[in-house]
Amino acid sequence: MKSKLACLLLLLPILFSFTGMPDVLAKAEEGAFDGIYQTDRQLLNQQNTMKFFESVARKKGDEKLAQQIATKAAALAEKNKALHVAPKAAGRMAQRAAIMKHLHGQKGKLEQLQADYEQQIAAYWKLLLPSFSAEAAPSSLLPRMAAFTATGAVVDPFEPNDSESQSYPITVGNLYDSKLSSSTDQDFYQFQSGTLTGSLTVTLTNPADKDYDLIVMEAPSNVVGFSIYEKLGGTETVTFQVKPNTTYYIGVFSFNRHFSTTDYYHLSLSKVTAVLSLASPIDISLPVGEVPAYRFTAPVNGTYRFFTSPYGGFGAPFDTILVIFADEQMRQLVGFNDEAQDGLLFSEMKVPMTQGETYFVYVSDGQETGVHARLTVALDASAKAASPVIHESAANDGSIEETQVISLSNGTFATDVANGVTVKGLPAGLTPVITRNSDTQITLKFAGKAVNHESKHHVEGVTATISKDKVPGAVADLVTNPFGFVFTDTDGIVVSTPQDMNLGAGQSKILKLTAPFSGPYEIATTYYGGAAGEGTSNTVLGLYEDYGQTRQLAFNDDGDHPPFSRLTPSLKSGQDYYIVLSGAGGGSVHARLSVRYLGVEYVYNAKGQLISTRQNGKVLTEWQYDGNGNVIRKIVHE
């Protein structure tokens, strides 16, 4: 074991500095990839800006505009993703060459896509936040500020800072107190990242009775994060990944035009830390030789999945190497991975961790192109349905009494998990009712009654989906294994086979009739056992197309022989019908129920020859044939 660990440690310098190609070629390709990386970074910022505009439109109550923005953003994002789909090739070098060739071939289209984004972004700035748009020149804001400073009545620190060009420079660790001193006031601050990389949190604490909003932009006007919650006196926070040598602009403003000439807001920037948080992807784009390191602390016990994937969720595949240590001094190697699967350039590791345990994660490029990928850690959660089959209740009315228990492995259900569970493929008429039993178990009950619930209506492939938002640490929705529903046939009645029925007061009986032929039928009640000595019974008959009795075809209280009942419907061959028998006025039933086919039945032999006709069980005509199939005799019965 020691020798294996020693070999792994010896390999690390090689992993972090792959030397599988000449330096001249490496430098040339590094420069070529730089342009691709820069394009991707810009496209990711533009996508985030479109999301911001969608949220702004919703905050302003314009749902129609929000939907329009969402539709446009989705179309641009799909186009972006499609342009990044590169052909596959055997071997790393060939794959890298194919990716680079493809992306350079798409250069013109990607540049046009960026221009399309910029056109939309400029229009939405002007429409939704005109004071933030490029057309809002700083000079137009100066007269208003001069008026404030001339009176000396209002102390508003850092003014003028109403635009990016006037933004006040700030640093991490300090607290900045200022005011929005008029309904049109907006304050901009500037943060220079320098050599810093990692996670930065901007915090805005509002006055008790004010609703101020927070936005973070990367020059020139792309939004990297925002917080625009509708609340008074709350705290707005934005956490984003800082890139080196980048200028960020932090804006404080109020959608609701709140302001105060006396009360201050408080703005602060946390220290930049390289922390990897659960289910919070980090998009990394760094040059060759810079290996980012991230600290991850397990919030709960479980198996964690560390993996790389396309930059921004849309980028082309780039080779990565993932290395994890249990200590900051890089002495206790947990493991490393180059390819999650053969031929897949991205990396993945599954690591069991206990709550509070901290690991150190390093991401390197595998082919001296720089790191350009998304890094994510997620709980390797899964959900399992316990019962493969759910059965209809003994009432045989489409209701379900059995429950489905779903267990969660490697994760914890949120307290409101019931709001995030959907069931796909349920039989019509059933509605799921979800109960959270524990941190790792929920129960599904099924309210209502299945509309169709004969044995032929069994259902397979039903699945329950738990939203990733209801399983902290999950990066994708959890889908259970499929299960099914099995139904029991309704008690039936067949043609020319009477049934004697005894029902108590207030009771009813549902019988399924599958019509053997198309045509007229008689459904009737008469003396129990066919004996007049049994006495009469005041019955009611109903005929329906469905068990739930929502589609009535016929109804009768007193037929030709009161108080018995009689129906004469026309039915279709092979279709199920439901006969409902009950006592009139909620009374009891003591009678015989029978079904007769009133049409002419044609009977054929195995050779397809007509051999007889019958009606109501009586033979009307018979035919006999010779060996050659010729009719030799026809018998007509009187």
XYZ file of C-alpha atoms in Angstrom:
638
model
C 0.000 0.000 0.000
C 2.851 2.380 0.849
C 4.568 1.686 -2.448
C 1.358 2.385 -4.353
C 0.870 5.686 -2.525
C 4.470 6.634 -3.191
C 4.001 5.938 -6.904
C 0.909 8.105 -6.989
C 2.720 10.973 -5.315
C 5.574 10.645 -7.770
C 3.106 10.829 -10.620
C 1.516 14.094 -9.472
C 4.144 16.411 -10.955
C 3.639 14.620 -14.256
C -0.134 14.980 -13.983
C 0.168 18.688 -13.291
C 2.635 19.235 -16.120
C 1.832 16.899 -18.981
C 4.713 16.747 -21.453
C 3.257 14.588 -24.184
C 3.978 17.041 -27.036
C 6.696 19.448 -28.172
C 6.909 22.817 -26.382
C 6.466 24.769 -29.606
C 3.238 22.949 -30.413
C 2.037 23.318 -26.840
C 2.604 27.079 -26.886
C 0.856 27.438 -30.221
C -2.179 25.504 -29.084
C -2.238 27.287 -25.744
C -2.581 30.607 -27.589
C -5.257 29.162 -29.834
C -7.289 27.966 -26.893
C -7.008 31.329 -25.111
C -9.367 32.883 -27.641
C -11.861 30.056 -27.201
C -11.750 30.384 -23.429
C -12.309 34.144 -23.593
C -15.316 33.650 -25.870
C -16.817 31.099 -23.483
C -16.328 33.390 -20.492
C -18.108 36.193 -22.289
C -20.978 33.930 -23.371
C -21.453 32.676 -19.802
C -21.655 36.267 -18.549
C -24.186 37.098 -21.243
C -26.334 34.115 -20.284
C -26.313 35.230 -16.641
C -27.272 38.757 -17.681
C -30.332 37.465 -19.548
C -31.400 35.599 -16.388
C -31.085 38.867 -14.488
C -33.391 40.665 -16.937
C -35.974 37.899 -16.597
C -35.965 38.352 -12.814
C -36.179 42.139 -13.151
C -39.211 41.874 -15.430
C -40.926 39.606 -12.919
C -40.131 41.950 -10.033
C -41.727 44.742 -12.032
C -44.846 42.596 -12.477
C -44.456 42.142 -16.235
C -44.832 38.381 -16.554
C -45.386 38.594 -20.311
C -42.029 40.323 -20.794
C -40.345 37.873 -18.421
C -41.605 34.978 -20.538
C -40.408 36.685 -23.709
C -36.944 37.169 -22.213
C -36.861 33.556 -20.996
C -37.831 32.293 -24.458
C -35.206 34.426 -26.164
C -32.550 33.439 -23.631
C -33.364 29.743 -24.055
C -33.076 30.016 -27.843
C -29.689 31.756 -27.603
C -28.468 29.230 -25.004
C -29.488 26.284 -27.205
C -27.714 27.838 -30.164
C -24.624 28.346 -28.019
C -24.695 24.747 -26.841
C -25.135 23.442 -30.383
C -22.157 25.454 -31.652
C -19.957 23.848 -28.982
C -20.839 20.231 -29.852
C -17.560 18.902 -31.233
C -17.027 15.671 -33.201
C -15.496 12.724 -31.387
C -12.194 11.145 -32.313
C -10.187 8.189 -31.048
C -7.323 9.144 -28.733
C -6.711 12.281 -26.710
C -4.511 14.071 -29.193
C -6.940 13.407 -32.026
C -9.882 14.435 -29.862
C -8.201 17.691 -28.864
C -7.337 18.453 -32.481
C -10.930 17.757 -33.535
C -12.289 20.047 -30.795
C -9.949 22.889 -31.676
C -10.667 22.563 -35.399
C -14.388 22.541 -34.758
C -14.396 25.564 -32.451
C -12.185 27.592 -34.741
C -14.504 26.679 -37.591
C -17.385 28.062 -35.529
C -15.555 31.297 -34.707
C -17.658 33.473 -37.001
C -20.918 31.997 -35.728
C -19.830 32.387 -32.093
C -18.912 36.016 -32.705
C -22.331 36.590 -34.278
C -23.938 34.907 -31.282
C -22.078 37.277 -28.967
C -23.308 40.201 -31.056
C -26.884 38.897 -30.848
C -26.555 38.677 -27.074
C -25.154 42.205 -26.862
C -28.009 43.570 -28.954
C -30.574 41.978 -26.659
C -28.716 43.023 -23.506
C -28.440 46.653 -24.598
C -32.153 46.745 -25.395
C -33.147 45.229 -22.051
C -30.880 47.578 -20.087
C -32.587 50.508 -21.793
C -36.068 49.038 -21.297
C -35.800 47.745 -17.734
C -33.025 49.767 -16.102
C -32.370 52.817 -18.281
C -30.186 54.472 -15.628
C -27.788 51.489 -15.929
C -27.663 51.536 -19.721
C -24.763 52.803 -21.797
C -26.871 55.774 -22.864
C -27.117 57.084 -19.299
C -24.159 59.468 -19.403
C -22.611 60.421 -16.065
C -22.877 64.129 -16.915
C -26.668 63.955 -16.764
C -26.430 62.892 -13.147
C -24.036 65.575 -11.923
C -26.528 68.473 -11.628
C -28.613 66.486 -9.209
C -25.592 65.645 -7.080
C -24.396 69.239 -7.153
C -27.728 70.314 -5.753
C -27.297 67.979 -2.813
C -23.747 68.981 -2.032
C -24.521 72.715 -2.372
C -27.184 72.697 0.290
C -25.050 70.728 2.675
C -28.284 69.264 4.055
C -27.549 65.678 3.058
C -24.322 63.801 3.730
C -24.089 61.071 1.081
C -20.633 59.453 1.160
C -18.680 58.479 -1.945
C -20.732 60.688 -4.283
C -20.677 61.149 -7.163
C -20.796 57.378 -7.802
C -23.972 56.974 -9.837
C -22.425 55.074 -12.730
C -19.677 52.586 -13.522
C -17.362 55.356 -14.698
C -17.822 57.153 -11.340
C -17.661 54.006 -9.223
C -15.882 54.212 -5.868
C -13.005 51.697 -5.412
C -13.436 49.271 -2.508
C -11.505 46.321 -1.063
C -12.318 43.151 0.804
C -12.623 43.215 4.559
C -13.889 46.803 4.880
C -17.396 48.059 5.675
C -18.875 50.836 3.535
C -21.756 52.962 4.895
C -23.705 55.160 2.527
C -27.193 56.270 1.507
C -29.605 56.219 -1.370
C -30.534 59.852 -0.808
C -33.202 60.249 -3.495
C -35.665 58.105 -5.396
C -33.341 58.083 -8.416
C -30.082 57.598 -6.541
C -27.940 54.565 -7.332
C -24.466 53.857 -6.004
C -21.681 52.050 -7.848
C -18.541 50.574 -6.341
C -15.520 49.096 -8.099
C -13.556 46.013 -7.065
C -10.286 45.027 -8.747
C -9.551 41.317 -8.301
C -5.803 41.517 -9.034
C -4.337 38.061 -8.548
C -7.250 36.820 -6.428
C -9.312 33.787 -7.419
C -12.058 32.063 -5.485
C -15.418 32.814 -3.963
C -16.435 36.337 -2.922
C -19.615 37.326 -1.094
C -21.017 40.864 -1.273
C -23.446 41.712 1.533
C -25.878 44.639 1.581
C -27.705 45.391 4.855
C -30.717 47.647 4.287
C -32.253 50.241 6.635
C -35.093 48.759 8.655
C -37.929 50.145 6.521
C -36.249 50.148 3.091
C -36.019 47.678 0.226
C -32.726 48.159 -1.601
C -31.347 45.849 -4.279
C -27.886 44.567 -5.157
C -26.201 43.749 -8.472
C -22.648 42.681 -9.383
C -21.430 43.241 -12.930
C -18.319 42.471 -14.866
C -17.215 45.217 -17.241
C -18.721 46.383 -19.462
C -22.309 45.442 -18.532
C -22.626 41.725 -17.909
C -24.307 40.585 -14.705
C -22.486 37.917 -12.678
C -24.874 37.960 -9.706
C -27.827 39.795 -8.223
C -30.170 39.882 -5.243
C -33.513 41.654 -5.692
C -35.759 40.145 -3.036
C -38.957 41.982 -2.141
C -38.463 42.689 1.564
C -37.988 45.578 3.994
C -34.897 45.872 6.160
C -33.460 42.622 4.922
C -30.033 41.562 3.770
C -29.154 41.077 0.108
C -26.177 38.843 -0.699
C -24.409 37.881 -3.904
C -21.738 35.183 -4.009
C -19.717 34.751 -7.180
C -16.446 33.321 -8.420
C -13.719 35.934 -8.763
C -11.476 35.758 -11.826
C -7.957 37.232 -11.695
C -7.210 40.632 -13.231
C -10.895 41.499 -13.589
C -12.860 44.627 -12.744
C -16.228 44.132 -11.020
C -18.874 46.790 -10.453
C -21.229 46.544 -7.483
C -24.477 48.487 -7.744
C -26.852 49.465 -4.910
C -30.254 50.747 -6.023
C -33.986 50.340 -5.353
C -36.567 49.025 -7.800
C -39.265 50.410 -5.524
C -37.652 53.859 -5.466
C -36.989 53.676 -1.729
C -34.498 56.170 -0.302
C -33.512 57.909 2.911
C -31.596 61.109 3.605
C -30.846 59.948 7.150
C -30.525 56.153 7.272
C -27.437 54.353 6.017
C -27.092 51.024 4.253
C -24.020 48.875 4.953
C -21.994 47.213 2.198
C -19.198 44.701 2.757
C -17.043 42.262 0.816
C -15.887 39.000 2.326
C -12.372 37.733 1.909
C -11.887 35.816 -1.309
C -11.731 32.144 -0.413
C -11.239 29.097 -2.613
C -14.134 27.132 -1.160
C -16.081 24.478 -3.027
C -19.674 24.335 -1.815
C -22.087 21.451 -2.180
C -24.100 21.561 -5.419
C -22.677 24.968 -6.335
C -20.685 24.547 -9.563
C -17.553 26.609 -10.127
C -16.633 27.530 -13.700
C -12.842 27.537 -13.969
C -10.947 29.153 -16.834
C -7.222 29.523 -16.079
C -4.024 29.485 -18.122
C -1.512 26.670 -18.368
C 0.471 26.170 -15.182
C -2.127 27.560 -12.781
C -3.713 24.715 -10.820
C -6.706 25.880 -8.752
C -7.185 24.353 -5.301
C -10.477 24.289 -3.390
C -11.366 23.413 0.165
C -14.471 21.287 0.687
C -16.011 20.408 4.064
C -18.687 17.724 4.161
C -21.939 19.092 5.645
C -23.341 15.585 6.313
C -22.152 11.987 6.263
C -22.300 10.415 2.828
C -20.597 9.607 -0.431
C -19.710 12.700 -2.431
C -19.242 12.869 -6.177
C -16.561 15.279 -7.387
C -16.644 15.791 -11.147
C -15.727 18.106 -13.988
C -18.036 18.949 -16.896
C -18.349 21.502 -19.745
C -17.523 25.096 -18.820
C -20.687 27.104 -18.221
C -22.742 23.989 -18.916
C -22.260 24.484 -22.653
C -18.536 24.347 -23.434
C -16.758 21.699 -25.470
C -15.056 18.825 -23.609
C -11.548 19.594 -22.345
C -9.197 17.180 -20.660
C -8.979 17.492 -16.862
C -7.277 15.706 -13.982
C -8.877 15.649 -10.562
C -6.731 15.142 -7.434
C -7.993 15.106 -3.838
C -5.957 15.276 -0.634
C -7.050 14.932 2.965
C -4.579 17.609 4.087
C -3.463 21.028 2.890
C 0.175 19.936 2.797
C -0.666 17.394 0.040
C 0.724 14.471 2.006
C -2.421 12.338 2.372
C -3.622 11.485 -1.119
C -7.264 10.432 -1.244
C -7.076 9.637 -4.942
C -6.989 11.046 -8.432
C -8.839 10.532 -11.702
C -8.014 11.422 -15.262
C -10.979 10.081 -17.230
C -14.297 9.211 -15.594
C -14.845 6.735 -18.440
C -12.694 5.596 -21.337
C -12.818 8.242 -24.009
C -14.414 10.829 -21.709
C -12.038 13.739 -21.132
C -13.698 14.899 -17.934
C -12.883 13.491 -14.486
C -14.935 12.084 -11.624
C -14.344 10.666 -8.136
C -16.729 9.289 -5.515
C -15.443 9.745 -1.969
C -17.102 8.697 1.323
C -16.850 11.517 3.870
C -17.999 12.127 7.418
C -19.667 15.328 8.540
C -17.146 18.095 9.207
C -14.321 16.363 7.352
C -12.360 18.654 4.992
C -10.683 17.637 1.727
C -8.578 19.675 -0.690
C -9.458 19.413 -4.366
C -7.095 20.270 -7.215
C -8.027 20.538 -10.892
C -5.370 20.366 -13.588
C -5.507 20.324 -17.371
C -4.488 17.051 -18.919
C -2.874 18.385 -22.093
C -1.273 21.774 -21.364
C -4.235 23.783 -22.592
C -5.156 25.373 -19.261
C -8.121 24.462 -17.076
C -11.418 25.291 -18.785
C -14.196 23.294 -17.134
C -16.900 23.290 -14.488
C -16.136 21.705 -11.106
C -18.992 20.351 -9.007
C -19.389 18.335 -5.848
C -22.702 16.666 -5.126
C -24.077 14.021 -2.865
C -24.306 10.765 -4.784
C -27.981 10.518 -3.835
C -30.545 8.026 -5.152
C -34.194 7.263 -4.436
C -35.758 3.797 -4.456
C -39.411 2.742 -4.483
C -39.976 -0.248 -2.198
C -42.969 -1.921 -3.904
C -42.717 -3.050 -7.535
C -46.511 -3.318 -7.745
C -49.419 -1.467 -6.120
C -52.719 -3.392 -5.981
C -56.307 -2.190 -6.191
C -58.211 -2.273 -2.900
C -60.630 -5.048 -1.968
C -63.524 -2.679 -2.688
C -62.692 -3.232 -6.375
C -63.815 0.296 -7.185
C -60.540 1.752 -8.468
C -59.408 2.960 -5.055
C -55.932 2.184 -3.704
C -55.183 1.404 -0.060
C -51.602 0.219 -0.484
C -48.842 2.816 -0.180
C -45.480 3.276 -1.839
C -42.476 3.932 0.390
C -39.534 5.785 -1.149
C -36.160 5.629 0.562
C -33.303 8.058 -0.007
C -29.728 6.855 -0.057
C -26.881 9.255 0.566
C -28.789 12.402 1.321
C -31.485 14.099 3.383
C -34.980 15.138 2.395
C -35.878 18.782 2.972
C -38.661 19.378 5.474
C -40.966 20.498 2.654
C -40.018 17.666 0.304
C -43.715 16.923 -0.299
C -43.900 20.094 -2.398
C -41.202 18.802 -4.717
C -42.460 15.308 -5.589
C -44.184 14.516 -8.877
C -45.448 11.126 -10.015
C -45.376 10.309 -13.718
C -47.605 7.702 -15.356
C -50.306 7.448 -12.655
C -53.608 5.882 -13.752
C -56.203 8.557 -14.514
C -58.282 9.408 -11.450
C -55.524 8.876 -8.886
C -53.700 11.712 -7.099
C -50.515 11.254 -5.059
C -50.438 12.388 -1.428
C -46.904 12.650 -0.036
C -45.892 12.367 3.608
C -42.369 12.864 4.921
C -41.636 10.085 7.411
C -38.018 10.921 8.194
C -34.890 12.508 6.758
C -34.530 9.578 4.380
C -38.050 8.268 3.780
C -41.334 9.464 2.297
C -44.630 7.666 1.731
C -46.915 7.987 -1.267
C -50.633 7.450 -0.776
C -53.035 7.522 -3.707
C -56.267 9.465 -3.326
C -59.268 9.162 -5.642
C -60.297 6.230 -7.813
C -58.823 4.988 -11.069
C -61.200 5.733 -13.926
C -60.349 2.454 -15.652
C -59.562 -0.421 -13.338
C -60.119 -3.763 -14.983
C -57.205 -6.205 -15.102
C -56.498 -5.185 -18.698
C -55.934 -1.616 -17.480
C -52.820 -2.464 -15.449
C -50.156 0.236 -15.610
C -46.372 -0.108 -15.718
C -43.483 2.344 -15.700
C -44.777 4.705 -13.013
C -41.971 6.782 -11.468
C -41.675 9.366 -8.724
C -39.376 12.337 -9.238
C -37.985 14.314 -6.308
C -36.822 17.816 -7.182
C -33.114 18.407 -6.616
C -34.111 21.479 -4.591
C -35.653 19.159 -1.981
C -32.476 17.091 -1.504
C -29.715 19.447 -0.342
C -26.547 18.720 -2.253
C -28.183 17.068 -5.259
C -27.397 18.539 -8.676
C -30.125 16.670 -10.564
C -33.667 15.552 -9.845
C -33.911 12.049 -8.366
C -36.076 9.540 -10.244
C -37.136 6.286 -8.595
C -37.122 2.858 -10.147
C -40.401 2.202 -12.030
C -43.371 0.510 -10.393
C -46.839 -0.513 -11.550
C -50.522 -0.712 -10.658
C -52.551 -3.938 -10.900
C -56.340 -3.961 -10.965
C -58.917 -6.706 -10.366
C -61.728 -7.359 -12.790
C -65.187 -6.212 -11.737
C -67.715 -9.016 -11.078
C -69.331 -9.785 -14.395
C -72.487 -11.106 -15.988
C -72.686 -12.903 -19.329
C -75.434 -13.152 -21.900
C -78.070 -15.831 -21.289
C -76.703 -16.685 -17.823
C -79.064 -15.171 -15.202
C -77.853 -14.281 -11.699
C -80.047 -14.252 -8.598
C -79.337 -11.175 -6.466
C -79.966 -10.415 -2.800
C -79.083 -6.860 -1.720
C -79.791 -5.206 1.594
C -81.566 -1.861 1.898
C -79.471 0.957 0.484
C -77.051 -1.402 -1.261
C -76.254 -1.545 -4.948
C -74.365 -3.971 -7.170
C -72.156 -3.153 -10.144
C -71.672 -5.878 -12.771
C -69.513 -5.652 -15.858
C -70.990 -6.778 -19.158
C -68.716 -7.259 -22.163
C -70.953 -7.333 -25.218
C -70.184 -10.414 -27.372
C -72.032 -8.976 -30.392
C -73.081 -5.591 -31.669
C -76.789 -4.964 -31.650
C -79.852 -4.810 -29.373
C -79.886 -6.314 -25.887
C -82.376 -6.754 -23.076
C -81.235 -6.246 -19.486
C -84.040 -7.063 -17.077
C -85.017 -8.183 -13.574
C -87.652 -10.775 -12.759
C -88.661 -13.206 -10.024
C -85.818 -14.556 -7.909
C -84.931 -18.059 -9.183
C -87.502 -17.558 -11.930
C -90.223 -18.544 -9.447
C -93.253 -16.279 -9.011
C -93.604 -17.616 -5.491
C -90.529 -15.592 -4.474
C -92.581 -12.433 -4.843
C -91.867 -9.176 -6.601
C -88.975 -6.801 -5.915
C -89.040 -3.092 -6.729
C -85.760 -2.681 -8.627
C -83.878 0.069 -10.454
C -81.441 -0.558 -13.330
C -78.784 1.778 -14.743
C -76.339 1.181 -17.586
C -73.058 3.102 -17.877
C -69.983 3.231 -20.086
C -67.703 3.625 -17.069
C -67.398 2.185 -13.603
C -67.561 5.643 -12.062
C -71.077 6.057 -13.478
C -70.372 9.385 -15.138
C -71.519 8.345 -18.638
C -75.048 6.962 -18.385
C -76.537 5.113 -21.370
C -79.897 3.978 -19.978
C -81.989 4.009 -16.789
C -85.223 2.300 -15.763
C -87.284 1.905 -12.622
C -90.403 0.028 -13.740
C -90.305 -1.864 -17.059
C -92.994 -3.921 -18.811
C -93.697 -5.848 -15.634
C -93.592 -3.478 -12.652
C -92.062 -3.319 -10.165
C -89.313 -5.127 -12.130
C -86.986 -3.163 -14.435
C -86.034 -3.519 -18.112
C -83.455 -1.861 -20.399
C -83.114 -2.379 -24.178
C -79.835 -0.701 -25.213
C -77.834 -1.126 -28.391
C -74.300 -2.241 -27.517
C -70.994 -2.578 -29.373
C -69.147 -5.876 -29.603
C -66.160 -6.177 -27.274
C -66.909 -3.024 -25.264
C -67.255 -3.065 -21.477
C -70.485 -1.784 -19.927
C -71.463 -1.479 -16.281
C -74.894 -2.505 -15.005
C -75.933 -0.956 -11.673
C -78.725 -2.747 -9.785
C -80.360 -1.264 -6.674
C -83.669 -1.144 -4.841
C -86.136 1.645 -5.577
C -86.190 4.323 -2.871
C -83.182 2.769 -1.155
C -84.996 -0.521 -0.593
C -83.669 -4.072 -0.707
C -83.411 -6.346 -3.782
C -84.541 -9.967 -4.117
C -84.665 -10.672 -7.839
C -83.068 -12.355 -10.854
C -80.969 -10.291 -13.269
C -80.515 -11.481 -16.851
C -79.052 -10.258 -20.128
C -80.345 -11.388 -23.539
C -79.104 -10.611 -27.017
C -82.130 -9.603 -29.093
C -80.405 -9.547 -32.443
C -79.639 -12.449 -34.748
C -76.457 -14.338 -33.957
C -74.504 -15.868 -36.844
C -72.523 -18.998 -35.949
C -69.598 -20.200 -38.110
C -67.510 -23.376 -37.996
C -63.714 -23.620 -38.075
C -63.767 -23.456 -41.888
C -65.622 -20.161 -41.822
C -68.870 -21.718 -43.021
C -72.158 -20.376 -41.660
C -73.761 -23.261 -39.799
C -76.642 -21.584 -37.925
C -78.432 -18.433 -36.906
C -79.769 -17.954 -33.422
C -81.789 -15.416 -31.523
C -82.169 -15.284 -27.774
C -80.615 -18.758 -27.480
C -83.042 -20.302 -30.036
C -81.752 -21.807 -33.293
C -83.522 -20.224 -36.249
C -81.755 -21.816 -39.224
C -79.115 -24.525 -39.805
C -76.880 -25.350 -42.789
C -75.066 -28.573 -43.653
C -72.170 -28.981 -46.140
C -70.519 -31.766 -48.138
C -66.764 -32.425 -48.291
C -66.367 -29.858 -51.051
C -68.030 -27.103 -49.029
C -71.334 -27.173 -50.881
C -74.571 -26.654 -48.967
C -76.488 -29.897 -49.027
C -79.186 -29.076 -46.541
C -80.874 -26.055 -44.962
C -83.118 -26.530 -41.934
C -85.484 -23.757 -40.873
C -86.898 -24.099 -37.371
C -90.370 -22.779 -36.691
